[in-house]
PDB file of C-alpha atoms in Angstrom:
ATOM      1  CA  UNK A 183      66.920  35.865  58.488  1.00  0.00           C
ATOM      2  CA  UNK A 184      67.254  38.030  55.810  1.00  0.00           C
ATOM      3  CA  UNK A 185      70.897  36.315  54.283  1.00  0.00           C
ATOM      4  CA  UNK A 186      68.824  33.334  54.566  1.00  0.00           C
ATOM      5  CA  UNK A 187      65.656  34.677  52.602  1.00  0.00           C
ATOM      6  CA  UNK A 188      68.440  35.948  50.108  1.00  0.00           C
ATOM      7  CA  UNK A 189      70.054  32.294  50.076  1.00  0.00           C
ATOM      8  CA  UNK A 190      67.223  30.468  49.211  1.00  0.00           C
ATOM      9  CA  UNK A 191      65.828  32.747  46.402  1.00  0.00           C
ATOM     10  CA  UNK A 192      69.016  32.539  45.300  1.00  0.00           C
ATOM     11  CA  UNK A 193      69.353  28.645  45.191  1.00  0.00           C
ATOM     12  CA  UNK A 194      65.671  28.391  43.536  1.00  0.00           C
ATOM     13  CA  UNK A 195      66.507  31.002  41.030  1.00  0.00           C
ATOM     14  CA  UNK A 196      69.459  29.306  40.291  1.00  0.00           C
ATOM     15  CA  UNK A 197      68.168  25.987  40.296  1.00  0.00           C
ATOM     16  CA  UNK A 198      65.134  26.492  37.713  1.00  0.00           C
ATOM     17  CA  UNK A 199      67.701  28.498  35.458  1.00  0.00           C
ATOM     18  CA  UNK A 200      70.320  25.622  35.190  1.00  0.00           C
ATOM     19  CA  UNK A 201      68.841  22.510  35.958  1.00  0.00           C
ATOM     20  CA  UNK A 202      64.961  23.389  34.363  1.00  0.00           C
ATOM     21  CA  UNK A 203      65.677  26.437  32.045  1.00  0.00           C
ATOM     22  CA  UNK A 204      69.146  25.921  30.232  1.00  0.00           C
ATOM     23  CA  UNK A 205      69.025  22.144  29.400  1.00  0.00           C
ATOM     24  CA  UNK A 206      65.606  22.885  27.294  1.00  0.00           C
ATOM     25  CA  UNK A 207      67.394  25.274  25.776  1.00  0.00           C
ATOM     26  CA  UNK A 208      69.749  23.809  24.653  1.00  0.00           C
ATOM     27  CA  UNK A 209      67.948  20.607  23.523  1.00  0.00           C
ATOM     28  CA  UNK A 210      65.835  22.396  21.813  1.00  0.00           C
ATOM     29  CA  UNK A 211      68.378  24.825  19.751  1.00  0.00           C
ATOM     30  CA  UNK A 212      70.109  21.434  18.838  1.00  0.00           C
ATOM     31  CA  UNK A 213      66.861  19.719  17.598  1.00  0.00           C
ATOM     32  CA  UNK A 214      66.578  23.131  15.464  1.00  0.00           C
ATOM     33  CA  UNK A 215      70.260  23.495  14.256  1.00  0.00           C
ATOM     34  CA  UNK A 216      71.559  19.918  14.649  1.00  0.00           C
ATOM     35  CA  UNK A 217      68.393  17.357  14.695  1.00  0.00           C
ATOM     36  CA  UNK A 218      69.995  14.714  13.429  1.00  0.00           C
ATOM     37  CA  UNK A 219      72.962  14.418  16.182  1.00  0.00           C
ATOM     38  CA  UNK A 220      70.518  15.881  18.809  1.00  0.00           C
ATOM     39  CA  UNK A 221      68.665  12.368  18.292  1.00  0.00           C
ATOM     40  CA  UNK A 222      71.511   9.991  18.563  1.00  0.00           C
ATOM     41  CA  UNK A 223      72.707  10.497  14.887  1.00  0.00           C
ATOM     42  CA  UNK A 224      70.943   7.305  14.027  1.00  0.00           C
ATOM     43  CA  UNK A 225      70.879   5.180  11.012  1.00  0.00           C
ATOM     44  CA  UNK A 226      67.355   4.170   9.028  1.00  0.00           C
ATOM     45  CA  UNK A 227      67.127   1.683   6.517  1.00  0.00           C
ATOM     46  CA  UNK A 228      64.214  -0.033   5.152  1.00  0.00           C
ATOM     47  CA  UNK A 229      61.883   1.776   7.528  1.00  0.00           C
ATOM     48  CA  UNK A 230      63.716   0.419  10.430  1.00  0.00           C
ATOM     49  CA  UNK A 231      66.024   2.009  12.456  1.00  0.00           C
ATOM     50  CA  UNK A 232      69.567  -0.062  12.372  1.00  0.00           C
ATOM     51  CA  UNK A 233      71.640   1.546  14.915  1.00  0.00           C
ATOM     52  CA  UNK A 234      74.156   4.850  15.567  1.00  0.00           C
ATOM     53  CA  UNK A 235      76.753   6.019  13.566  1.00  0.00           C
ATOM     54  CA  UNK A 236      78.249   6.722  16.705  1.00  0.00           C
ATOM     55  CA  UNK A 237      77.980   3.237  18.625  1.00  0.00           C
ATOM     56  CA  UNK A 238      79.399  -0.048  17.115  1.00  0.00           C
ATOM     57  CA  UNK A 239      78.265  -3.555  16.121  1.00  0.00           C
ATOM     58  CA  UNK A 240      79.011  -6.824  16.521  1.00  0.00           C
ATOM     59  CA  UNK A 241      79.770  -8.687  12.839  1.00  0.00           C
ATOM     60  CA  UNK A 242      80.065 -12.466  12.413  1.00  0.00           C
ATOM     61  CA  UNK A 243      78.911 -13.301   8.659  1.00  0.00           C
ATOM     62  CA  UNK A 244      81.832 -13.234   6.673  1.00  0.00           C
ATOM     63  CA  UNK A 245      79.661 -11.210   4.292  1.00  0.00           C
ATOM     64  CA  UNK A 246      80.031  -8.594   6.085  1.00  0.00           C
ATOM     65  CA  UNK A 247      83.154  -5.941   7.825  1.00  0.00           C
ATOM     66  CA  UNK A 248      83.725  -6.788  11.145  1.00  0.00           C
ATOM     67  CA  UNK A 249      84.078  -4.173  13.657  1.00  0.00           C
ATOM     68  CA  UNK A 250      86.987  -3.374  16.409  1.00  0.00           C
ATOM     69  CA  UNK A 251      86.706  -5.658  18.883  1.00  0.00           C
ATOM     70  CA  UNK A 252      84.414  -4.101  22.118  1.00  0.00           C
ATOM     71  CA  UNK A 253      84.931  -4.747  25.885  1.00  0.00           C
ATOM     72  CA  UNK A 254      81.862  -2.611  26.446  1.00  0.00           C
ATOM     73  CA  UNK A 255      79.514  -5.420  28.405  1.00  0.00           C
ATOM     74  CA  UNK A 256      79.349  -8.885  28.890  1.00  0.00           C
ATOM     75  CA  UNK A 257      79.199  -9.320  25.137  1.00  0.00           C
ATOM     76  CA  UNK A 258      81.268  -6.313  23.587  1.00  0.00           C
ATOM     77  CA  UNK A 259      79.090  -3.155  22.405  1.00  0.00           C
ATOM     78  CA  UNK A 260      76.896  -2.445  25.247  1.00  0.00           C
ATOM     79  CA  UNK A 261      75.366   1.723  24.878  1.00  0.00           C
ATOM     80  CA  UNK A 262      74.690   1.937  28.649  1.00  0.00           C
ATOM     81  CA  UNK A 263      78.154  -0.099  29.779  1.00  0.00           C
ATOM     82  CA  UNK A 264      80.705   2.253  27.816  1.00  0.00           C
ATOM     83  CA  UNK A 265      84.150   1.199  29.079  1.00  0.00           C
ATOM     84  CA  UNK A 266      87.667  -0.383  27.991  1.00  0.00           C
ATOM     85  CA  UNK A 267      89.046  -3.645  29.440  1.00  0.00           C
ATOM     86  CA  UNK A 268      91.433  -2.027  31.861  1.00  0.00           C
ATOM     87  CA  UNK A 269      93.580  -4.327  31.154  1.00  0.00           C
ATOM     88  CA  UNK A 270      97.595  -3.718  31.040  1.00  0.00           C
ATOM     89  CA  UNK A 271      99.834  -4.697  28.178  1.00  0.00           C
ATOM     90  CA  UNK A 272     101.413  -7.317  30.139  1.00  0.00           C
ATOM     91  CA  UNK A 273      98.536  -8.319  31.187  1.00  0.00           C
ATOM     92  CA  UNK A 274      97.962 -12.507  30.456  1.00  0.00           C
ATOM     93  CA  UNK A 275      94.178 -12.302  30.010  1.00  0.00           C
ATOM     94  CA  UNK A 276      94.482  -9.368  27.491  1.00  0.00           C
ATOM     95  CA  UNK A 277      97.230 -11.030  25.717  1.00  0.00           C
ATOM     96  CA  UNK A 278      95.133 -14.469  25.633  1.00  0.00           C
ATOM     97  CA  UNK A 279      92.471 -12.627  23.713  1.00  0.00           C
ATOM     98  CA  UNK A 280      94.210 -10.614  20.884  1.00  0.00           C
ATOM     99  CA  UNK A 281      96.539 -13.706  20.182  1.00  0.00           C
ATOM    100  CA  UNK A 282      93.004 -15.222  19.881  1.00  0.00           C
ATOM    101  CA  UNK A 283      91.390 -12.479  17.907  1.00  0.00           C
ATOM    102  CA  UNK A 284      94.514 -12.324  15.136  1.00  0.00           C
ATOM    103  CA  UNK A 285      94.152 -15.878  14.814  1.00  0.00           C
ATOM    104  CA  UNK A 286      90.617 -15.850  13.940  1.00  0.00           C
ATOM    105  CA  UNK A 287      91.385 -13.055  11.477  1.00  0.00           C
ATOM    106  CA  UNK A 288      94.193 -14.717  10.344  1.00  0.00           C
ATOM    107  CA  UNK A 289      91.705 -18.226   9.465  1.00  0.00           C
ATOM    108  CA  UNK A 290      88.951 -15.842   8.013  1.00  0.00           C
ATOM    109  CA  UNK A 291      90.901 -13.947   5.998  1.00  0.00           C
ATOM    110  CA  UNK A 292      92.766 -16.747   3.781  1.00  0.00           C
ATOM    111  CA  UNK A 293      96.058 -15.379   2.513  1.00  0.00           C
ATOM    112  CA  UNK A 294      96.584 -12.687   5.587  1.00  0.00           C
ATOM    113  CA  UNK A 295      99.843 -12.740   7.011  1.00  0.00           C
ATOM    114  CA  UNK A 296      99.671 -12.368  10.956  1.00  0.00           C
ATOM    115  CA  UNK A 297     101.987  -9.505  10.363  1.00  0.00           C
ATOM    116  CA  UNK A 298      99.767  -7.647   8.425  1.00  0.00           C
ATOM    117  CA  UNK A 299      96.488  -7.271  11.075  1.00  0.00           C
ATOM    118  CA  UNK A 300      96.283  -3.379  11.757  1.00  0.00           C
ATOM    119  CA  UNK A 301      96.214  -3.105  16.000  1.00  0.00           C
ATOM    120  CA  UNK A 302      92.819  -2.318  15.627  1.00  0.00           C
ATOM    121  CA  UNK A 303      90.971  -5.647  14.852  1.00  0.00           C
ATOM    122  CA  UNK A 304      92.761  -7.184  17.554  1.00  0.00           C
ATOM    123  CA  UNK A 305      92.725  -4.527  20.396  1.00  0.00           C
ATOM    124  CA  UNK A 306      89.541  -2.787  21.897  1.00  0.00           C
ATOM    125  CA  UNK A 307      88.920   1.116  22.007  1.00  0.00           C
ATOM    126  CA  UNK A 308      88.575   3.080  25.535  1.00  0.00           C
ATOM    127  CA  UNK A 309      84.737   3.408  25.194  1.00  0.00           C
ATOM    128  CA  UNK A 310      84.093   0.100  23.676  1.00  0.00           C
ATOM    129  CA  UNK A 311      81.788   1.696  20.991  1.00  0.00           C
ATOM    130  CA  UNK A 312      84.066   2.998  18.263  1.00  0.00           C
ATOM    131  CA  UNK A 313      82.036   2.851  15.260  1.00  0.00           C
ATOM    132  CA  UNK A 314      85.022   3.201  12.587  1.00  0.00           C
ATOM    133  CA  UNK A 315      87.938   1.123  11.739  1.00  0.00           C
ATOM    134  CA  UNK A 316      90.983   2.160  10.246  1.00  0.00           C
ATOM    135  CA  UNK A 317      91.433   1.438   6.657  1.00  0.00           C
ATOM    136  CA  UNK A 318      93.912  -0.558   6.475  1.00  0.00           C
ATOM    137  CA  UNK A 319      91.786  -2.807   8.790  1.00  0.00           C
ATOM    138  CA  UNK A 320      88.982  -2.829   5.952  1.00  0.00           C
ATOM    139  CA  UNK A 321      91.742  -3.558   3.556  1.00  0.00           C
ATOM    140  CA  UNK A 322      92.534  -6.296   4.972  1.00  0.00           C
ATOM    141  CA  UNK A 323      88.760  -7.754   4.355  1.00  0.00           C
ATOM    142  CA  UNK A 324      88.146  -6.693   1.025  1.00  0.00           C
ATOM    143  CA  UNK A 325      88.671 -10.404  -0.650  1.00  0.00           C
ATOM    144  CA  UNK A 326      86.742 -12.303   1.987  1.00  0.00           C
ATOM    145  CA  UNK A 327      83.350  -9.802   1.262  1.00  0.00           C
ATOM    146  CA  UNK A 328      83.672  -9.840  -1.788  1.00  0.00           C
ATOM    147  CA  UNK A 329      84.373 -13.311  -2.517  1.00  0.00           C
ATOM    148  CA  UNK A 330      81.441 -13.572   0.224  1.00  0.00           C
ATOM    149  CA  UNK A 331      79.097 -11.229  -1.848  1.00  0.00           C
ATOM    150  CA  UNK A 332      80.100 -12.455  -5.148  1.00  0.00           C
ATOM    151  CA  UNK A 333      81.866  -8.764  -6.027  1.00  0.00           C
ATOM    152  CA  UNK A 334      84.929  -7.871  -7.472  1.00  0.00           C
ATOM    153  CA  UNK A 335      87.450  -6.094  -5.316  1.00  0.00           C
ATOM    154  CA  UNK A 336      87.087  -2.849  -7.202  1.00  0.00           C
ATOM    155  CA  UNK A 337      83.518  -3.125  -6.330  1.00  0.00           C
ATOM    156  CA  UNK A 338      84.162  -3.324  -2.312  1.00  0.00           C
ATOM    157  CA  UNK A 339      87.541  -0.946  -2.536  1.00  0.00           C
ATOM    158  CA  UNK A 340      85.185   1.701  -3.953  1.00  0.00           C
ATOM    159  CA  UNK A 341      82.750   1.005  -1.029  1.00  0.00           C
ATOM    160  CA  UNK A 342      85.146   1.506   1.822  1.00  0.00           C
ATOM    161  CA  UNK A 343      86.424   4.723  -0.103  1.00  0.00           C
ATOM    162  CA  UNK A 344      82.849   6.100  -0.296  1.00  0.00           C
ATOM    163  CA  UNK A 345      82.305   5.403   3.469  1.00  0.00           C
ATOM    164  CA  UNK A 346      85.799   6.770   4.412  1.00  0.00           C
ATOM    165  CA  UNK A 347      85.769   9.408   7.017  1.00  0.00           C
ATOM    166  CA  UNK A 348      88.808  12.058   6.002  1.00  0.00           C
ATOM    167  CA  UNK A 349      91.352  13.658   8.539  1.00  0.00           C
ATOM    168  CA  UNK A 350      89.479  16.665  10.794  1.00  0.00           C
ATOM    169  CA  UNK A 351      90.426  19.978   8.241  1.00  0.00           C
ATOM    170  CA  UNK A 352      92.130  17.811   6.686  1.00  0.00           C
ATOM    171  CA  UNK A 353      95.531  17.404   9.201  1.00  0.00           C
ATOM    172  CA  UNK A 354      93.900  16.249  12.625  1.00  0.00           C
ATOM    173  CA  UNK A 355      93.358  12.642  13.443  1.00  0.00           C
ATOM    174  CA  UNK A 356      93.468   9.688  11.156  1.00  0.00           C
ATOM    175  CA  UNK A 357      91.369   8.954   8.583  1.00  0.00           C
ATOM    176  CA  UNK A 358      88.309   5.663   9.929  1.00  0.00           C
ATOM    177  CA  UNK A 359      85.711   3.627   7.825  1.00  0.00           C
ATOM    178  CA  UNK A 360      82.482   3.511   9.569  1.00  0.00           C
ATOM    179  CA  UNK A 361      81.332   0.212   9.643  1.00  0.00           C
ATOM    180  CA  UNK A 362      78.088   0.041   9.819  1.00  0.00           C
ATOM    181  CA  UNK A 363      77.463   2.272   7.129  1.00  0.00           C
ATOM    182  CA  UNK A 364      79.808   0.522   5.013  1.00  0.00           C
ATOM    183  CA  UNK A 365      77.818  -3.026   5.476  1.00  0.00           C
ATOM    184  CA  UNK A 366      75.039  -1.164   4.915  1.00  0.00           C
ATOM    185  CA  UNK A 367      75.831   0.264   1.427  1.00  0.00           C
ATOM    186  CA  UNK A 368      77.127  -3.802   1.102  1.00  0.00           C
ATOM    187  CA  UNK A 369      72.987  -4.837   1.500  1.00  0.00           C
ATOM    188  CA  UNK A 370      72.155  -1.810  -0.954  1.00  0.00           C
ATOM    189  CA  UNK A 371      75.089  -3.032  -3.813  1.00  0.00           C
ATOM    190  CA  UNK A 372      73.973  -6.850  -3.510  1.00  0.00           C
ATOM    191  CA  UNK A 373      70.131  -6.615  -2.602  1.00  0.00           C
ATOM    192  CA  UNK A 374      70.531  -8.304   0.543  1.00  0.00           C
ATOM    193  CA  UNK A 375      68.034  -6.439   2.943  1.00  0.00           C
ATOM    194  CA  UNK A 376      66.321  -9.491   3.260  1.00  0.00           C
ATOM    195  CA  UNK A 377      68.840 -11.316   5.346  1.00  0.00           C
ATOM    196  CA  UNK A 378      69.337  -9.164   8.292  1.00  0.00           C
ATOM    197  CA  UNK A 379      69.290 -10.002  11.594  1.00  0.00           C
ATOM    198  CA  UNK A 380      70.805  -8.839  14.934  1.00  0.00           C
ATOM    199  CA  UNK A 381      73.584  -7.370  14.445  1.00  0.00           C
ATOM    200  CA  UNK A 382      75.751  -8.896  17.781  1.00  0.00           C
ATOM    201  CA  UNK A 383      74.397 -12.737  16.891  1.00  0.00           C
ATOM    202  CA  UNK A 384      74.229 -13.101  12.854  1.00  0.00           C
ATOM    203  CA  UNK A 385      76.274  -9.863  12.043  1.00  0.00           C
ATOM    204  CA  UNK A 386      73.860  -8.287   9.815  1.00  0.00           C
ATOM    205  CA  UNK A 387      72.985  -4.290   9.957  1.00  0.00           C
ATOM    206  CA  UNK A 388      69.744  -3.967  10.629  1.00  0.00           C
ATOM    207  CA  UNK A 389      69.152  -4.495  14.693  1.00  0.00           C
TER     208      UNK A 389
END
């Protein structure tokens, strides 16, 4: 009886400490030290919260970047359905869609070489969200935004460079353009805020 009384004190003690105690803790040191990525890092523009700079978007308007492709949900860039496509290399479907994907990029980018489409645009990431593209992917769209947007290429070059995300210390990982930050500071360099719409059905930051 009394290894049982001892069990069971035990398992409540421990219970209220990890599962009650230690997560408010540590939600609440991170709201203090770290608010901003306690709350889902996210992104507020014109009074109106836009989306994560953690989680991707869907972009269709050629006046904006478009993001890596996303086999997160029925429609690409689901938060709650995080996942890849599963999908091997020699797998037909998968092939079917990036040979469909580079020739889309191919048509709206005029003057893009197939050989030139960084694996990124056509291929999606593991979680389906990746916020960031490589730059050489946002390279590749400078001349359709900005002939979109009516700005010079300088103009948009200097955009992607001020939204550039740097190696980690400056040797780990590769360097990634977060894109909706960088369509963002697009709105804020043309005055566009007024045409935004959903994100995943017009391609516009914002929703």
């Amino acid at each position: 009886m009394k290894t049982f009384t001892t069990a069971l004190i035990a398992t409540a003690v421990l219970t209220v400490l990890t599962g009650i105690v230690y997560p408010i803790a540590v939600w609440g040191i991170a709201r203090v030290i770290f608010p901003n990525q306690a709350g889902g890092s996210l992104i507020v523009a014109g009074n109106k919260v836009v989306g994560s700079s953690l989680i991707g978007q869907n972009f269709s308007s050629p006046r904006y970047f478009q993001s890596r492709p996303s086999a997160a949900g029925d429609k690409g860039y689901a938060a709650d359905n995080s996942s890849g496509s599963n999908l091997g290399p020699t797998n037909k479907a998968l092939i079917d869609a990036v040979k469909l994907r580079l020739k889309n990029i191919v048509e709206s980018n005029p003057g893009t070489d197939a050989h030139q489409v960084p694996v990124d645009l056509v291929t999606a990431s593991g979680s389906g969200l990746d916020p960031e593209i490589s730059p050489a992917a946002a390279d590749l769209q400078i001349t359709r935004v900005a002939h979109a947007r009516g700005l010079s290429e300088d103009q948009v070059r200097q955009l992607i460079a001020e939204n550039t995300r740097p190696r980690s210390v400056g040797i780990f990982g590769e360097p990634g353009v977060n894109v909706l930050l960088l369509n963002l500071a697009l709105d804020r360099t043309t005055g566009s805020h007024g045409d935004r719409a959903a994100g995943s059905h017009g391609g516009t930051p914002g929703t």
